[in-house]
Amino acid sequence: MTSSAAVSWMALFMTHYWNLSQAKVVIILAGCLATAFLQLSTSPATIAFARQLGASGWQLGILGALSTGLLLVQLLAAIVVRKLRHRKPIFMAVTIAQRVSLLPAALGPWLFPQIEDAIWVWVLLACMTSSYLLGHFTNPLWLSWMGDYLPHHEINRFWGNRELWMQWTAAVTLFGTACLFFQSGLEVRQAFALVITVGAICGVADILLFSRIYEPPAHVSESIQLRQFFLAPFQPRDFRSFIRFSCAFQFAANVGSPFISLLMLEYCGMNLFQVLLAWSFSWVGGDEIAARSDASAAHGAHSHASRAASP
């Protein structure tokens, strides 16, 4: 195949969009692949890998707190997205970079064992920081795109169904990772390199699936009043109450969350297989609750429709 033919084929692939029904299935599949990437790259295996490199408690705390600490990047992205007419190219390019950003830290200690472990700890922290920065930046772009693309009258049910599949994917992914560390006989560095490589493949495949999903042109805001932009969520009284609850919950959860896996591994006497198994069971519980909630919502909607149709 000549280079011009290859370019023409790729152009056709990028412009031949799926219809809405096909796109919704693809979005769910992409969500499952993204979940696999997230679980493989942020599971307790990462903490075990950092400990094996000799990371201190302070460094492990930073590693666990990066995701929450860098959330403010989403505010920057929310401002940027209001100036973009096309979000898809930036989203895809930046997110693909994010999906492969952990490979140097995962493959480096295995391929170049002569380099001191202390250096690889800082490389791991830098790569994780890059991954979270890029991920938080692209999240508002993707949400804005999907908000314009998906029909609003069925979006809640669609997100619920997608979340259910993602929960099961998380459970299966963590269970598979637990079996890998328990049964493969690979040492931590080799197993972690394999886990992150598989995660990167899943993550890149997730983004490539969006190449054939149409992006409606976005409305571009000519001017942004930053004060109004930041204060807008606090104006509805009911939403202010929700913000207070969310802040209290997130504070309580995140004070200890960076150290939960470390606590299990170092002080509770659990091995990595047991910790990964515990996390996979937690996702199974979430799956069951999500399924029951979805069934209750469907039953409630059916009962309401029956009452409305009755004379």
XYZ file of N, CA, C and O in Angstrom, residues 42-144:
412
model
N -3.342 2.550 38.502
C -3.457 3.166 39.829
C -3.828 2.164 40.921
O -4.222 2.560 42.003
N -3.687 0.881 40.646
C -4.038 -0.144 41.625
C -2.986 -0.202 42.738
O -1.924 0.442 42.646
N -3.248 -0.973 43.795
C -2.222 -1.156 44.835
C -0.907 -1.700 44.314
O 0.114 -1.611 44.993
N -0.913 -2.273 43.106
C 0.342 -2.744 42.516
C 1.329 -1.594 42.340
O 2.548 -1.794 42.436
N 0.818 -0.388 42.079
C 1.696 0.777 41.947
C 2.383 1.088 43.265
O 3.577 1.425 43.305
N 1.632 0.986 44.366
C 2.217 1.205 45.692
C 3.267 0.136 45.985
O 4.359 0.432 46.497
N 2.950 -1.126 45.656
C 3.904 -2.210 45.880
C 5.174 -1.998 45.050
O 6.295 -2.254 45.516
N 5.011 -1.523 43.824
C 6.160 -1.249 42.957
C 7.016 -0.134 43.548
O 8.256 -0.238 43.591
N 6.370 0.924 44.030
C 7.112 2.034 44.628
C 7.846 1.577 45.892
O 8.993 1.976 46.140
N 7.199 0.755 46.699
C 7.856 0.230 47.907
C 9.063 -0.632 47.531
O 10.095 -0.585 48.197
N 8.928 -1.408 46.464
C 10.025 -2.276 46.042
C 11.222 -1.447 45.572
O 12.372 -1.874 45.684
N 10.931 -0.240 45.065
C 11.997 0.677 44.657
C 12.604 1.418 45.842
O 13.597 2.140 45.674
N 11.976 1.280 47.018
C 12.497 1.946 48.207
C 11.887 3.303 48.491
O 12.508 4.126 49.182
N 10.687 3.571 48.003
C 10.034 4.862 48.240
C 9.758 5.053 49.733
O 9.386 4.105 50.439
N 9.922 6.271 50.201
C 9.653 6.597 51.608
C 8.159 6.794 51.819
O 7.382 6.900 50.860
N 7.744 6.866 53.090
C 6.335 7.132 53.385
C 5.876 8.461 52.828
O 4.735 8.595 52.368
N 6.758 9.454 52.832
C 6.420 10.766 52.280
C 6.179 10.672 50.784
O 5.218 11.234 50.257
N 7.030 9.933 50.093
C 6.856 9.769 48.647
C 5.607 8.958 48.319
O 4.895 9.259 47.360
N 5.311 7.949 49.134
C 4.093 7.167 48.921
C 2.852 8.017 49.167
O 1.837 7.861 48.487
N 2.931 8.916 50.146
C 1.812 9.821 50.396
C 1.558 10.750 49.215
O 0.408 10.982 48.830
N 2.638 11.278 48.644
C 2.503 12.125 47.455
C 1.879 11.329 46.320
O 0.978 11.802 45.615
N 2.347 10.099 46.134
C 1.839 9.240 45.068
C 0.333 9.021 45.198
O -0.410 9.068 44.206
N -0.129 8.822 46.420
C -1.552 8.596 46.636
C -2.395 9.843 46.545
O -3.594 9.771 46.263
N -1.773 11.013 46.809
C -2.544 12.257 46.851
C -2.552 13.020 45.532
O -3.271 14.017 45.404
N -1.780 12.565 44.547
C -1.649 13.320 43.298
C -2.986 13.510 42.592
O -3.282 14.603 42.100
N -3.801 12.466 42.534
C -5.059 12.545 41.783
C -5.952 13.653 42.319
O -6.475 14.476 41.563
N -6.119 13.695 43.646
C -6.977 14.720 44.246
C -6.309 16.089 44.221
O -6.953 17.106 43.953
N -5.007 16.118 44.470
C -4.301 17.399 44.536
C -4.270 18.146 43.219
O -4.152 19.376 43.205
N -4.389 17.439 42.118
C -4.304 18.072 40.794
C -5.672 18.312 40.160
O -5.752 18.672 38.985
N -6.723 18.144 40.935
C -8.075 18.335 40.391
C -8.321 19.760 39.904
O -9.168 19.995 39.050
N -7.584 20.737 40.462
C -7.782 22.131 40.049
C -7.495 22.337 38.565
O -7.947 23.319 37.977
N -6.755 21.410 37.963
C -6.492 21.502 36.527
C -7.797 21.465 35.743
O -7.898 22.056 34.654
N -8.812 20.801 36.278
C -10.095 20.746 35.583
C -10.741 22.124 35.475
O -11.477 22.384 34.517
N -10.484 22.998 36.446
C -11.015 24.367 36.333
C -10.375 25.091 35.158
O -11.049 25.809 34.409
N -9.071 24.917 34.998
C -8.390 25.515 33.850
C -8.961 24.964 32.552
O -9.221 25.708 31.600
N -9.168 23.645 32.510
C -9.708 23.035 31.303
C -11.122 23.522 31.019
O -11.508 23.698 29.857
N -11.914 23.743 32.073
C -13.276 24.236 31.884
C -13.283 25.634 31.275
O -14.200 25.986 30.516
N -12.273 26.423 31.581
C -12.156 27.748 30.962
C -11.711 27.610 29.504
O -12.247 28.265 28.602
N -10.742 26.728 29.272
C -10.218 26.545 27.921
C -11.296 26.021 26.978
O -11.406 26.459 25.820
N -12.112 25.078 27.461
C -13.091 24.438 26.585
C -14.126 25.427 26.065
O -14.701 25.230 24.996
N -14.350 26.521 26.798
C -15.312 27.535 26.349
C -14.780 28.336 25.164
O -15.536 29.053 24.517
N -13.493 28.196 24.885
C -12.885 28.906 23.757
C -12.661 28.004 22.541
O -12.178 28.470 21.515
N -12.991 26.718 22.686
C -12.719 25.759 21.621
C -13.985 25.449 20.829
O -15.020 25.129 21.413
N -13.882 25.508 19.535
C -15.005 25.101 18.695
C -14.961 23.590 18.432
O -15.995 22.947 18.289
N -13.748 23.039 18.392
C -13.577 21.597 18.195
C -12.707 21.051 19.326
O -11.527 21.377 19.430
N -13.307 20.205 20.146
C -12.615 19.647 21.308
C -11.955 18.308 20.999
O -11.008 17.899 21.661
N -12.488 17.620 20.020
C -12.075 16.237 19.738
C -10.582 16.093 19.429
O -9.918 15.210 20.022
N -9.980 16.887 18.534
C -8.555 16.685 18.223
C -7.653 16.859 19.447
O -6.731 16.061 19.655
N -7.923 17.890 20.245
C -7.092 18.122 21.434
C -7.304 17.006 22.442
O -6.341 16.488 23.036
N -8.562 16.612 22.633
C -8.854 15.532 23.571
C -8.109 14.258 23.190
O -7.465 13.615 24.031
N -8.177 13.871 21.920
C -7.564 12.619 21.507
C -6.041 12.674 21.605
O -5.407 11.734 22.113
N -5.434 13.762 21.157
C -3.974 13.860 21.170
C -3.428 13.874 22.596
O -2.483 13.143 22.928
N -4.023 14.699 23.449
C -3.529 14.822 24.824
C -3.783 13.543 25.614
O -2.932 13.099 26.399
N -4.937 12.916 25.400
C -5.257 11.717 26.167
C -4.393 10.535 25.753
O -4.005 9.712 26.595
N -4.069 10.417 24.469
C -3.160 9.352 24.051
C -1.791 9.537 24.713
O -1.163 8.565 25.172
N -1.323 10.791 24.793
C -0.063 11.057 25.495
C -0.165 10.645 26.961
O 0.781 10.092 27.536
N -1.334 10.894 27.561
C -1.525 10.511 28.960
C -1.507 8.998 29.145
O -0.953 8.474 30.112
N -2.093 8.285 28.192
C -2.179 6.828 28.302
C -0.814 6.148 28.282
O -0.657 5.066 28.847
N 0.163 6.748 27.614
C 1.484 6.125 27.519
C 2.505 6.772 28.462
O 3.674 6.379 28.463
N 2.070 7.728 29.267
C 3.018 8.495 30.084
C 3.658 7.686 31.204
O 4.707 8.073 31.727
N 3.066 6.564 31.589
C 3.636 5.759 32.681
C 4.633 4.714 32.197
O 5.302 4.074 33.011
N 4.727 4.515 30.895
C 5.617 3.475 30.371
C 7.087 3.679 30.760
O 7.769 2.700 31.096
N 7.631 4.905 30.726
C 9.045 5.057 31.133
C 9.303 4.587 32.563
O 10.312 3.918 32.827
N 8.391 4.924 33.486
C 8.587 4.527 34.883
C 8.403 3.036 35.081
O 9.041 2.429 35.951
N 7.517 2.418 34.295
C 7.247 0.991 34.454
C 8.327 0.130 33.805
O 8.745 -0.890 34.366
N 8.772 0.523 32.615
C 9.738 -0.289 31.884
C 11.185 0.014 32.263
O 12.051 -0.857 32.150
N 11.425 1.245 32.716
C 12.797 1.672 33.005
C 13.532 0.809 34.011
O 14.638 0.307 33.720
N 12.993 0.594 35.224
C 13.732 -0.203 36.221
C 13.995 -1.640 35.776
O 14.956 -2.266 36.231
N 13.133 -2.175 34.908
C 13.319 -3.539 34.416
C 14.356 -3.585 33.296
O 15.214 -4.473 33.260
N 14.318 -2.590 32.390
C 15.236 -2.579 31.253
C 16.612 -2.025 31.606
O 17.615 -2.384 30.990
N 16.655 -1.114 32.603
C 17.928 -0.475 32.979
C 18.159 -0.635 34.478
O 18.116 0.342 35.243
N 18.407 -1.857 34.934
C 18.566 -2.091 36.377
C 19.819 -1.451 36.957
O 19.943 -1.358 38.191
N 20.746 -1.007 36.121
C 21.972 -0.399 36.625
C 21.732 1.000 37.197
O 22.559 1.510 37.953
N 20.608 1.618 36.830
C 20.287 2.943 37.365
C 19.721 2.787 38.771
O 18.933 1.880 39.052
N 20.095 3.666 39.669
C 19.693 3.575 41.078
C 18.172 3.631 41.220
O 17.486 4.396 40.529
N 17.672 2.838 42.162
C 16.224 2.796 42.396
C 15.673 4.137 42.855
O 14.535 4.489 42.537
N 16.476 4.893 43.612
C 16.005 6.191 44.108
C 15.642 7.120 42.951
O 14.695 7.921 43.054
N 16.359 7.020 41.848
C 16.049 7.841 40.671
C 14.737 7.406 40.055
O 13.912 8.243 39.653
N 14.502 6.090 40.003
C 13.261 5.589 39.412
C 12.038 5.962 40.244
O 10.946 6.104 39.698
N 12.214 6.126 41.546
C 11.095 6.586 42.383
C 10.637 7.969 41.930
O 9.434 8.235 41.774
N 11.598 8.852 41.691
C 11.241 10.202 41.249
C 10.713 10.202 39.819
O 9.838 11.001 39.472
N 11.219 9.297 38.988
C 10.667 9.161 37.640
C 9.212 8.708 37.717
O 8.340 9.207 36.987
N 8.931 7.759 38.621
C 7.551 7.301 38.804
C 6.648 8.443 39.250
O 5.537 8.612 38.725
N 7.108 9.251 40.206
C 6.310 10.385 40.671
C 6.083 11.391 39.540
O 4.984 11.938 39.387
N 7.116 11.643 38.734
C 6.968 12.590 37.625
C 5.990 12.059 36.586
O 5.144 12.806 36.067
N 6.068 10.764 36.291
C 5.171 10.176 35.293
C 3.727 10.153 35.797
O 2.789 10.421 35.027
N 3.533 9.842 37.077
C 2.188 9.852 37.638
C 1.618 11.269 37.642
O 0.429 11.475 37.356
N 2.457 12.246 37.963
C 2.013 13.641 37.932
C 1.574 14.028 36.520
O 0.522 14.647 36.321
N 2.378 13.663 35.536
C 2.036 13.946 34.141
C 0.728 13.270 33.756
O -0.135 13.878 33.103
N 0.565 12.015 34.164
C -0.650 11.277 33.817
C -1.892 11.947 34.394
O -2.899 12.132 33.698
N -1.831 12.322 35.670
C -2.991 12.954 36.297
C -3.257 14.344 35.724
O -4.419 14.738 35.532
N -2.197 15.104 35.453
C -2.373 16.438 34.870
C -3.089 16.354 33.525
O -4.077 17.071 33.285
N -2.594 15.498 32.659
C -3.189 15.376 31.332
C -4.601 14.804 31.416
O -5.503 15.239 30.688
N -4.810 13.825 32.299
C -6.138 13.239 32.442
C -7.163 14.229 32.953
O -8.288 14.299 32.436
N -6.797 15.006 33.969
C -7.725 16.004 34.501
C -8.007 17.104 33.486
O -9.119 17.649 33.442
N -7.011 17.431 32.655
C -7.224 18.481 31.662
C -8.216 18.045 30.593
O -9.047 18.842 30.132
N -8.147 16.787 30.161
C -8.995 16.345 29.057
C -10.399 15.945 29.502
O -11.303 15.879 28.661
N -10.593 15.685 30.781
C -11.904 15.235 31.246
C -13.024 16.227 30.934
O -14.070 15.833 30.394
N -12.875 17.541 31.228
C -13.943 18.483 30.860
C -14.168 18.584 29.357
O -15.306 18.812 28.916
N -13.113 18.421 28.563
C -13.284 18.461 27.110
C -14.181 17.315 26.651
O -15.086 17.504 25.824
N -13.937 16.125 27.195
C -14.721 14.959 26.815
C -16.166 15.091 27.295
O -17.102 14.788 26.544
N -16.361 15.561 28.521
C -17.718 15.716 29.044
C -18.513 16.739 28.237
O -19.706 16.563 27.972
N -17.842 17.824 27.835
C -18.502 18.833 27.019
C -18.910 18.250 25.671
O -20.026 18.482 25.177
